[in-house]
Amino acid sequence: MNHVWDTLAADWPMILSKTGEHMYLSLISVLIAGFIAVPLGIFLTSHKRMANTIITVVSAIQTIPSLALFGFMIPLVGIGTTPAIIALTLYAVLPMLQNTYVGINGVQPSLLEAGTGMGMTKWQMMSMVQLPIARSVIMAGVRLVAVQTISLATIATYIAAGGLGDIITRGIAMINTVTIMEGAIPVSLLVISVNFILLLLNRALTPKGLRHLNKF
Amino acid sequence: MAEAVAVEFRNVSKDYGSGKVLRDFNLTVPKGQIVTIIGPSGCGKTTLLKMINRLEEPSEGKVLVEGRDIGSVDAVSLRRDIGYVIQQIGLFPHMTIEENIGIVPRLKGAGKGERREQVTKLLQLIGLSPEQYRKRYPHELSGGQQQRIGVARALASDPSIILMDEPFSALDPISRVQLQKELINLNQRLHKTIVFVTHDIDEALKIADRVILLSEGEVVQSSTPAELLAHPANEFVVEFLGPERFPKDLAPGTAHHIMIDGLSIDHQAPIEEALELLRANSAEALAVTGTWGELLGIVGIEEISQHLLHDSTLKVGAIVQSDTSSLLAHTPLSEVFEQIRNHRILPVVDDSNRLIGTVTRSSVIEALGRHLHREEHSA
Ligand SMILES: Nc1ncnc2c1ncn2[C@@H]1O[C@H](COP(=O)(O)OP(=O)(O)OP(=O)(O)O)[C@@H](O)[C@H]1O
Ligand SMILES: [Mg+2]
């Protein structure tokens, strides 16, 4: 047991810095994906014919095995942080896009009729009615994506993008369970805490009049 | 007095792509009245209503609102000036009652303070305590209360026209009747033009100043509820309203055949108005009706003149004589003649005590005149 503590004490600074890299990769990817997916989702709700095509294309990306997608990045953009972020972003777009699209489309037609009938412009309808009501569905998409991206970012090590995957692969190479754990446990802790924080954030931001509908 | 026109349809056609829903349609809606639109499902009621605030555009012809061709008016600003109430109520669930009611003023750029004041006034008007309800959310209210808020929201920017599409039909019967009553009372104070689409014939007859009956995109009859029942334009009207609403066995010799319209007044009207009406018709007395069009009694010219000296603001309801006789539509003429000798006016009511006309001495004489005239010709 002593051996475990000694290793942990020696590796601590390295674990911290790899966790930092990991969070950076995940956060940047989720942010970029969010900035693409949410506006695109909003746009597609008023361009329904285009919506099917685009959602199908984006879904196709999800079917590429993750390891392969990271591999495809090498001839295109080389190795390192940038290709990793691109790959993670590509994976992150679909759930957020889908939730934005579904959330906004899920607003009751009677509310839209009432709004239009009272003289709201399209933009006012979106900002005053559709987005506030769809917000918690969109947030659920963000939460899903955050969790998924943190897990997936462990593979970024294969294209030399750093992160906690570095520790795990090293542990595998050395057939050293303690080292594997030093990489795996922080990943799990990150997933759990990010999920929890976003859950609380969503609760706090949900308008009071909609809270009774939130079952999660 | 010429009636001012709130909405006018001029040769309007509407085609959704599968045949014409409205064809060369003409209609005028007078100002300040509650106009109900009834007709079989799919006859174009909702289409008609939505053309008034440009949620639908006519395929041909034009719609005028207060004299302006709305085809050339910005649709968004037009809608902000016309109240709109729908069956599904459509309150925004994420907004408080206050925010919901204040939405049109907010769209029109009214400040917070102004909106707050307006909301307070409107909540009082619809009988909900502002302190108690202002900060609540729609889901915390009953269906009836929610639709009251829907009506308040439509009134918020003080529009002169309000469109309502089956606003009460999703409510339970008790709330429905309550809201109908409130709407009538409300409009006696506000004098809005209300275009009210409904499936419910009782509702249409009860709340309307004027009923418009549509069928397959055409106006079958447009008249007051009493007129509609007294003189249905054709067999379709009778069938649609239900034959049971029309007095049965109207042999030529009944009260129904000699009664006349127009000699009646609402109990809320000032007595001055009653006097004017009497003068205009050179009549001696009027039948007085309640909120539902039910007979309350009569007022005579002597009582009115007396009270007018003391208090000209008095309402007709305050001096009504309720111990009066009335007739049914199928009362035989022999009995009518007998009774009219002792009365200045005899109100004629239906089975539910709703006023459908009046008989006076002069209407009896006129009827006799017509009768003699016919005898002469056939002889
Ligand atoms: N958006 C639309 N596209 C195509 N056809 C339509 C549309 N809206 C209405 N119609 C058709 O136009 C006709 C009139 O419809 P409308 O909704 O005005 O009837 P309504 O009198 O309000 O019926 P209801 O009493 O059932 O509400 C119907 O035959 C309907 O199918
Ligand atoms: Mg309809």
XYZ file of C-alpha atoms and ligand atoms in Angstrom:
627
model
C 0.000 0.000 0.000
C 2.880 2.295 0.823
C 4.074 1.861 -2.689
C 0.824 3.367 -3.996
C 1.123 6.451 -1.832
C 4.762 6.952 -2.808
C 3.934 6.773 -6.515
C 0.977 9.114 -6.073
C 3.062 11.630 -4.149
C 5.752 11.584 -6.826
C 3.277 11.814 -9.737
C 0.973 14.453 -8.182
C 2.305 17.509 -10.065
C 2.141 15.585 -13.324
C -1.454 14.456 -12.654
C -2.448 18.050 -11.978
C -0.895 19.399 -15.141
C -2.406 16.610 -17.284
C -5.820 17.286 -15.706
C -5.366 20.932 -16.680
C -4.606 19.974 -20.295
C -7.579 17.634 -20.306
C -9.959 20.299 -19.082
C -8.591 22.766 -21.610
C -9.148 20.380 -24.533
C -12.684 19.562 -23.400
C -13.746 23.080 -22.528
C -12.523 24.657 -25.771
C -14.163 21.927 -27.868
C -17.509 22.213 -26.094
C -17.441 25.996 -26.373
C -16.645 25.984 -30.091
C -19.257 23.287 -30.713
C -21.801 25.336 -28.757
C -21.114 28.435 -30.803
C -21.676 26.421 -33.957
C -24.539 24.161 -32.890
C -26.898 26.567 -31.106
C -27.065 29.276 -33.802
C -27.201 26.588 -36.492
C -30.045 24.864 -34.644
C -31.934 28.164 -34.368
C -31.380 28.838 -38.063
C -32.605 25.386 -39.043
C -35.919 25.748 -37.183
C -36.936 28.324 -39.761
C -35.403 26.383 -42.671
C -36.979 23.010 -42.173
C -36.120 21.638 -45.593
C -32.431 22.218 -45.017
C -32.666 20.840 -41.488
C -32.995 17.176 -42.431
C -29.997 17.238 -44.754
C -27.746 19.003 -42.291
C -28.734 16.873 -39.312
C -28.132 13.734 -41.395
C -24.669 14.931 -42.392
C -23.788 15.819 -38.819
C -25.099 12.457 -37.603
C -22.846 10.717 -40.127
C -19.816 12.183 -38.355
C -20.955 10.477 -35.151
C -20.778 7.083 -36.831
C -17.017 7.368 -37.472
C -15.216 5.437 -34.727
C -13.529 7.963 -32.494
C -10.048 6.506 -32.800
C -10.363 6.622 -36.590
C -11.572 10.224 -36.565
C -8.518 11.272 -34.579
C -6.414 9.320 -37.074
C -8.003 11.110 -40.058
C -6.925 14.412 -38.521
C -3.202 13.634 -38.892
C -2.937 13.920 -42.711
C -5.307 16.908 -42.682
C -4.042 19.054 -39.793
C -1.115 17.100 -38.342
C -0.789 16.237 -34.679
C -1.162 18.133 -31.407
C -3.853 20.161 -29.700
C -5.530 21.683 -32.786
C -6.539 18.448 -34.528
C -7.729 17.049 -31.205
C -9.962 20.046 -30.613
C -11.325 19.780 -34.151
C -12.165 16.107 -33.692
C -13.775 16.651 -30.276
C -15.761 19.599 -31.629
C -17.076 17.526 -34.533
C -18.358 14.951 -32.073
C -19.890 17.576 -29.838
C -21.942 19.381 -32.466
C -24.687 16.811 -33.064
C -26.223 16.446 -29.588
C -26.318 20.191 -29.082
C -27.668 20.799 -32.579
C -30.331 18.177 -32.120
C -31.412 19.440 -28.721
C -31.545 23.038 -29.888
C -33.618 22.071 -32.910
C -35.942 19.760 -30.998
C -36.253 22.154 -28.054
C -37.301 25.082 -30.208
C -39.603 22.992 -32.377
C -41.167 21.583 -29.223
C -42.617 24.955 -28.225
C -46.407 24.658 -28.422
C -47.823 26.035 -31.682
C -50.523 27.844 -29.701
C -47.828 29.972 -28.037
C -46.451 30.897 -31.428
C -49.919 31.768 -32.682
C -50.585 33.893 -29.614
C -47.228 35.629 -29.987
C -47.583 36.322 -33.691
C -51.170 37.432 -33.204
C -50.044 39.958 -30.599
C -47.469 41.420 -32.960
C -44.155 39.793 -32.080
C -41.534 39.802 -34.801
C -39.720 36.547 -35.577
C -36.733 37.709 -33.607
C -38.836 38.724 -30.592
C -40.558 35.362 -30.709
C -37.188 33.615 -30.611
C -35.703 35.685 -27.814
C -38.809 36.175 -25.668
C -40.569 32.847 -26.124
C -38.814 30.061 -28.011
C -35.332 30.240 -26.501
C -36.450 30.675 -22.868
C -38.777 27.703 -23.200
C -36.253 25.535 -25.094
C -33.406 26.522 -22.795
C -33.504 23.536 -20.480
C -33.587 21.076 -23.400
C -30.609 22.876 -24.925
C -28.836 22.762 -21.557
C -29.447 19.023 -21.342
C -27.642 18.729 -24.686
C -24.740 20.765 -23.355
C -24.490 18.513 -20.327
C -24.494 15.373 -22.437
C -21.810 16.834 -24.688
C -19.625 17.955 -21.782
C -19.605 14.469 -20.272
C -19.027 12.792 -23.615
C -16.184 15.145 -24.537
C -14.320 14.662 -21.262
C -14.382 10.877 -21.763
C -13.438 11.119 -25.398
C -10.559 13.503 -24.747
C -8.564 10.602 -23.269
C -7.985 9.373 -26.840
C -6.402 12.689 -27.813
C -3.131 11.279 -26.483
C -2.778 9.205 -29.677
C -2.268 12.352 -31.712
C -0.006 13.882 -29.084
C -2.548 16.369 -27.741
C -1.788 15.576 -24.088
C -4.410 15.233 -21.385
C -5.052 12.463 -18.905
C -4.922 9.916 -21.738
C -1.121 10.309 -21.602
C -1.052 8.806 -18.101
C -3.451 6.000 -18.972
C -1.525 4.903 -22.082
C 1.714 5.033 -20.131
C 0.172 2.827 -17.445
C -0.987 0.396 -20.109
C 2.494 0.272 -21.667
C 4.064 -0.382 -18.246
C 1.269 -2.776 -17.268
C 0.986 -0.699 -14.093
C -2.481 -0.562 -12.579
C -1.626 2.284 -10.222
C -0.548 4.512 -13.091
C -3.672 3.626 -15.122
C -5.761 4.629 -12.113
C -3.882 7.900 -11.803
C -5.247 8.782 -15.225
C -8.651 7.125 -15.044
C -9.830 8.387 -11.665
C -9.365 12.105 -12.468
C -11.331 11.552 -15.706
C -14.210 10.040 -13.755
C -14.093 12.763 -11.133
C -14.153 15.420 -13.837
C -17.171 13.815 -15.499
C -19.077 13.536 -12.250
C -18.369 17.046 -11.060
C -19.020 18.738 -14.411
C -22.292 16.868 -14.740
C -23.307 17.933 -11.257
C -22.328 21.572 -11.711
C -24.252 21.832 -14.989
C -27.266 20.206 -13.391
C -27.300 22.799 -10.622
C -26.717 25.590 -13.099
C -29.658 24.442 -15.187
C -31.924 24.378 -12.140
C -30.862 27.842 -11.127
C -31.390 29.277 -14.597
C -34.746 27.634 -15.330
C -37.498 30.257 -15.189
C -39.717 29.723 -12.146
C -42.809 29.150 -14.219
C -41.198 26.160 -15.942
C -39.605 24.524 -12.902
C -42.596 22.359 -12.121
C -42.076 20.665 -15.481
C -38.447 19.715 -14.790
C -38.422 16.166 -13.647
C -34.662 15.787 -13.658
C -77.298 57.754 -36.555
C -75.140 55.965 -39.110
C -73.334 53.037 -37.554
C -69.580 53.362 -37.635
C -67.840 50.412 -39.246
C -64.977 48.624 -37.490
C -64.175 45.913 -40.013
C -65.234 45.496 -43.591
C -64.642 42.648 -46.032
C -64.868 43.701 -49.672
C -65.217 40.963 -52.251
C -62.770 38.788 -50.367
C -61.831 35.342 -51.636
C -59.581 32.905 -49.864
C -58.045 29.825 -51.364
C -55.626 27.657 -49.413
C -54.814 25.804 -52.616
C -57.598 23.249 -52.553
C -60.600 25.274 -53.581
C -62.115 28.486 -52.286
C -62.895 28.705 -48.601
C -64.429 32.152 -49.001
C -65.778 33.344 -52.321
C -66.510 36.979 -53.113
C -67.261 37.570 -49.475
C -68.715 40.828 -48.152
C -69.288 41.723 -44.529
C -69.348 44.757 -42.287
C -68.837 44.624 -38.561
C -70.250 47.652 -36.737
C -68.187 49.409 -34.086
C -68.590 48.867 -30.374
C -70.630 45.660 -30.563
C -70.125 42.043 -29.744
C -70.494 40.170 -33.003
C -70.559 36.397 -32.845
C -69.709 34.250 -35.829
C -71.255 30.802 -35.985
C -71.479 28.118 -38.612
C -70.672 24.478 -39.260
C -67.109 23.230 -38.763
C -64.854 24.153 -41.650
C -67.096 26.918 -42.980
C -64.317 29.494 -42.680
C -64.857 31.173 -39.302
C -61.247 31.015 -38.178
C -60.037 31.990 -41.631
C -62.288 35.037 -41.533
C -61.010 36.052 -38.111
C -57.362 35.599 -39.007
C -57.734 37.811 -42.046
C -58.586 40.716 -39.758
C -55.127 40.695 -38.147
C -53.339 39.401 -41.228
C -52.488 35.982 -39.856
C -54.048 35.002 -43.178
C -54.036 37.093 -46.338
C -56.988 37.275 -48.726
C -56.351 35.722 -52.135
C -58.521 38.431 -53.687
C -60.345 41.498 -52.466
C -59.506 43.535 -49.411
C -60.138 43.851 -45.730
C -60.598 47.268 -44.159
C -60.077 47.944 -40.486
C -61.496 51.272 -39.385
C -61.534 52.382 -42.979
C -57.927 51.482 -43.788
C -57.038 48.757 -46.274
C -54.884 46.551 -44.061
C -53.078 45.083 -47.041
C -50.995 48.244 -47.052
C -50.456 48.406 -43.278
C -47.469 46.800 -41.535
C -48.789 43.487 -40.217
C -46.798 43.592 -36.984
C -48.022 47.014 -35.913
C -51.576 46.182 -37.029
C -51.566 43.140 -34.728
C -50.331 45.178 -31.784
C -53.426 47.336 -32.186
C -55.892 44.444 -32.305
C -56.537 42.173 -29.326
C -56.347 38.433 -29.955
C -57.651 35.629 -27.752
C -57.410 31.960 -28.772
C -59.011 28.772 -27.559
C -55.736 27.309 -26.263
C -55.283 30.516 -24.225
C -51.560 30.615 -25.085
C -50.193 32.277 -21.957
C -46.396 32.117 -21.903
C -45.543 29.585 -19.183
C -42.174 31.121 -18.319
C -43.606 34.563 -17.700
C -45.529 35.785 -14.669
C -49.113 36.958 -15.020
C -47.816 40.501 -14.919
C -45.345 39.856 -17.726
C -47.970 38.052 -19.773
C -50.490 40.870 -19.545
C -47.816 43.476 -20.208
C -46.502 41.858 -23.337
C -48.137 44.018 -25.996
C -47.376 47.282 -24.161
C -43.786 46.002 -23.893
C -43.674 45.300 -27.625
C -44.970 48.815 -28.179
C -42.222 50.224 -26.019
C -44.098 51.143 -22.829
C -41.896 51.560 -19.747
C -41.940 49.323 -16.682
C -43.917 51.716 -14.500
C -46.564 52.307 -17.112
C -46.921 48.572 -17.675
C -47.249 47.897 -13.978
C -50.048 50.398 -13.640
C -51.854 49.007 -16.636
C -51.590 45.454 -15.270
C -53.022 46.559 -11.935
C -55.968 48.187 -13.676
C -56.639 45.164 -15.866
C -56.418 42.629 -13.048
C -58.960 44.673 -11.117
C -61.150 44.884 -14.186
C -61.268 41.103 -14.550
C -61.788 40.612 -10.845
C -58.439 39.161 -9.763
C -56.539 40.786 -6.919
C -53.375 42.412 -8.333
C -51.337 41.761 -5.161
C -52.251 38.113 -5.154
C -51.900 37.277 -8.833
C -49.326 39.623 -10.304
C -46.316 37.424 -9.546
C -47.926 34.062 -10.141
C -47.238 31.838 -13.096
C -49.916 30.588 -15.503
C -49.765 26.979 -14.263
C -50.745 28.179 -10.799
C -54.128 29.375 -12.097
C -57.318 27.518 -12.978
C -58.400 27.291 -16.612
C -61.036 29.959 -16.140
C -58.567 32.300 -14.461
C -56.044 31.670 -17.202
C -58.493 32.672 -19.895
C -59.420 35.774 -17.901
C -55.737 36.655 -18.103
C -55.931 35.874 -21.819
C -58.715 38.440 -22.145
C -56.808 40.958 -20.002
C -53.739 40.458 -22.183
C -55.809 41.239 -25.271
C -57.076 44.428 -23.615
C -53.668 45.585 -22.438
C -52.868 48.092 -25.130
C -56.444 49.337 -25.216
C -57.266 48.129 -28.736
C -60.619 49.101 -30.187
C -61.047 45.690 -31.826
C -60.652 42.300 -30.152
C -60.713 38.986 -32.001
C -61.669 35.855 -30.095
C -61.592 32.358 -31.568
C -63.641 29.971 -29.441
C -62.098 31.502 -26.324
C -64.291 29.723 -23.783
C -64.866 26.384 -25.443
C -62.121 24.518 -23.579
C -63.430 25.625 -20.184
C -65.757 23.744 -17.875
C -69.423 24.787 -18.198
C -69.451 26.808 -14.989
C -66.388 28.891 -15.857
C -67.707 29.269 -19.378
C -70.984 30.787 -18.268
C -69.144 32.971 -15.770
C -66.760 34.311 -18.397
C -69.563 34.941 -20.867
C -71.313 37.022 -18.254
C -68.132 38.915 -17.438
C -67.472 39.595 -21.098
C -70.931 41.122 -21.544
C -70.506 43.276 -18.451
C -66.996 44.258 -19.443
C -68.088 45.417 -22.836
C -70.934 47.454 -21.475
C -68.197 49.557 -19.927
C -65.502 49.343 -22.588
C -67.508 49.385 -25.843
C -64.929 47.407 -27.796
C -65.708 45.816 -31.108
C -65.498 42.129 -30.321
C -65.516 39.563 -33.103
C -66.218 36.290 -31.383
C -66.113 32.920 -33.133
C -67.922 30.096 -31.392
C -69.321 26.630 -31.862
C -71.752 27.058 -29.029
C -75.088 28.389 -30.278
C -76.327 29.276 -26.802
C -73.178 31.279 -26.251
C -73.510 33.008 -29.610
C -77.096 34.068 -28.934
C -76.433 35.033 -25.339
C -73.480 37.364 -25.728
C -74.096 38.829 -29.166
C -75.413 42.192 -30.214
C -75.265 40.719 -33.689
C -74.964 37.144 -34.897
C -73.409 36.231 -38.223
C -74.239 32.768 -39.463
C -71.872 31.383 -42.085
C -72.128 28.356 -44.292
C -69.551 27.283 -46.852
C -67.895 30.644 -46.833
C -71.050 32.695 -47.250
C -73.115 34.794 -44.887
C -76.473 33.093 -44.452
C -77.880 35.642 -42.043
C -76.549 38.594 -40.103
C -78.921 40.011 -37.507
C -79.625 40.481 -33.828
C -80.206 37.289 -31.846
C -83.897 38.117 -31.395
C -84.343 38.746 -35.098
C -82.553 35.537 -35.959
C -85.011 33.593 -33.843
C -88.047 35.578 -34.909
C -87.296 35.691 -38.609
C -84.853 32.971 -39.670
C -83.740 33.639 -43.247
C -84.223 30.065 -44.407
C -84.533 26.437 -43.446
C -80.764 26.121 -42.915
C -80.875 28.702 -40.127
C -83.632 26.771 -38.369
C -81.796 23.475 -38.815
C -78.483 24.877 -37.648
C -79.813 26.682 -34.590
C -82.057 23.747 -33.749
C -85.796 23.691 -34.524
C -86.520 23.485 -30.791
C -85.464 27.104 -30.435
C -88.296 28.227 -32.663
C -91.794 28.349 -31.240
C -93.801 25.406 -32.533
C -97.307 25.413 -34.028
C -97.289 29.019 -34.979
C -100.752 29.120 -36.439
C -101.399 32.508 -38.055
C -103.442 33.586 -35.080
C -100.695 33.826 -32.434
C -98.770 36.559 -30.676
C -95.703 35.664 -32.710
C -97.339 37.048 -35.826
C -98.142 40.478 -34.558
C -95.159 41.127 -32.306
C -92.597 43.761 -33.240
C -88.905 44.375 -32.545
C -87.219 47.359 -31.056
C -89.367 48.308 -28.098
C -86.925 46.992 -25.546
C -84.026 48.366 -23.558
C -81.233 46.968 -21.416
C -81.567 47.462 -17.658
C -78.152 49.161 -17.564
C -79.174 51.922 -19.950
C -79.813 55.408 -18.508
C -83.462 56.467 -18.394
C -82.716 59.307 -20.790
C -81.988 56.741 -23.437
C -85.295 55.032 -22.699
C -87.095 58.312 -23.203
C -85.404 58.872 -26.546
C -86.349 55.392 -27.666
C -89.973 55.956 -26.652
C -90.085 59.244 -28.533
C -88.505 57.766 -31.629
C -91.114 55.019 -31.724
C -93.938 57.169 -30.381
C -94.554 54.416 -27.867
C -95.832 54.517 -24.299
C -93.732 51.818 -22.678
C -90.714 49.593 -23.199
C -89.800 46.055 -22.195
C -86.668 45.911 -20.014
C -84.134 43.120 -20.445
C -81.393 41.816 -18.176
C -77.851 40.792 -19.016
C -78.968 37.609 -20.719
C -81.744 39.164 -22.721
C -84.256 37.887 -20.181
C -87.383 39.896 -19.435
C -87.180 41.953 -16.237
C -90.381 44.003 -16.654
C -91.488 47.199 -18.313
C -91.031 50.944 -17.928
C -93.624 53.514 -18.962
C -93.267 57.065 -20.155
C -94.853 58.567 -17.013
C -92.421 56.941 -14.578
C -89.498 57.916 -16.734
C -90.548 61.548 -16.998
C -91.080 61.713 -13.257
C -87.685 60.305 -12.357
C -85.899 62.272 -15.025
C -86.687 65.468 -13.105
C -84.970 64.198 -9.965
C -82.096 62.136 -11.217
C -81.249 61.969 -14.884
C -78.404 59.480 -14.341
C -80.738 56.775 -13.075
C -80.572 53.388 -14.789
C -83.673 51.857 -16.321
C -83.224 48.831 -14.050
C -83.875 51.020 -10.987
C -87.445 51.895 -11.979
C -88.540 48.759 -13.764
C -92.042 47.452 -13.008
C -91.596 43.738 -12.667
C -95.211 42.752 -11.928
C -96.258 42.813 -15.539
C -97.952 40.223 -17.710
C -96.169 38.699 -20.658
C -97.132 36.542 -23.608
C -95.668 33.441 -25.174
C -95.085 33.295 -28.903
C -97.956 30.861 -29.333
C -100.491 32.741 -27.205
C -103.638 32.932 -29.375
C -104.650 36.309 -30.715
C -108.011 36.216 -28.924
C -106.159 36.203 -25.630
C -103.747 38.870 -26.827
C -106.644 41.176 -27.698
C -108.195 40.502 -24.331
C -105.004 41.375 -22.456
C -103.893 44.361 -24.462
C -106.921 46.294 -23.308
C -105.406 46.574 -19.841
C -101.750 47.048 -20.822
C -99.680 49.603 -22.641
C -97.246 46.940 -23.770
C -97.065 43.138 -23.641
C -93.627 41.568 -23.848
C -93.409 38.254 -25.717
C -90.964 35.724 -24.277
C -89.693 32.271 -25.163
C -89.690 29.234 -22.877
C -86.692 30.498 -20.952
C -88.205 33.960 -20.360
C -85.993 35.561 -22.987
C -87.587 38.536 -24.693
C -88.325 37.897 -28.364
C -90.602 40.816 -29.173
C -93.391 43.060 -27.920
C -97.046 43.632 -28.663
C -98.546 47.095 -28.253
C -101.924 48.519 -29.041
C -100.616 50.028 -32.238
C -99.022 46.762 -33.333
C -102.357 45.045 -32.790
C -104.137 47.674 -34.845
C -101.533 47.424 -37.582
C -101.895 43.666 -37.647
C -105.649 43.998 -37.879
C -105.188 46.460 -40.721
C -102.990 44.005 -42.607
C -105.535 41.304 -41.987
C -108.441 43.349 -43.334
C -106.388 44.369 -46.330
C -105.772 40.736 -47.185
C -109.448 39.853 -46.703
C -110.465 42.581 -49.127
C -108.073 41.348 -51.780
C -109.062 37.737 -51.519
C -112.742 38.563 -51.468
N -53.692 26.573 -43.329
C -54.592 25.927 -44.089
N -54.225 25.240 -45.197
C -55.129 24.629 -45.957
N -56.455 24.604 -45.724
C -56.892 25.257 -44.643
C -55.992 25.954 -43.761
N -56.706 26.508 -42.765
C -57.987 26.170 -42.998
N -58.110 25.430 -44.127
C -59.378 24.918 -44.706
O -60.245 26.002 -44.871
C -61.561 25.679 -44.477
C -62.036 26.640 -43.415
O -61.250 26.485 -42.260
P -61.483 27.297 -40.929
O -60.429 26.901 -39.980
O -61.601 28.736 -41.254
O -62.883 26.740 -40.480
P -63.687 27.001 -39.140
O -64.999 27.499 -39.547
O -62.890 27.833 -38.211
O -63.824 25.524 -38.572
P -63.933 25.044 -37.066
O -65.315 25.364 -36.630
O -63.716 23.574 -37.163
O -62.870 25.739 -36.276
C -61.523 24.226 -44.017
O -61.991 23.432 -45.071
C -60.074 23.967 -43.767
O -59.751 22.637 -44.068
Mg -61.987 27.491 -36.246
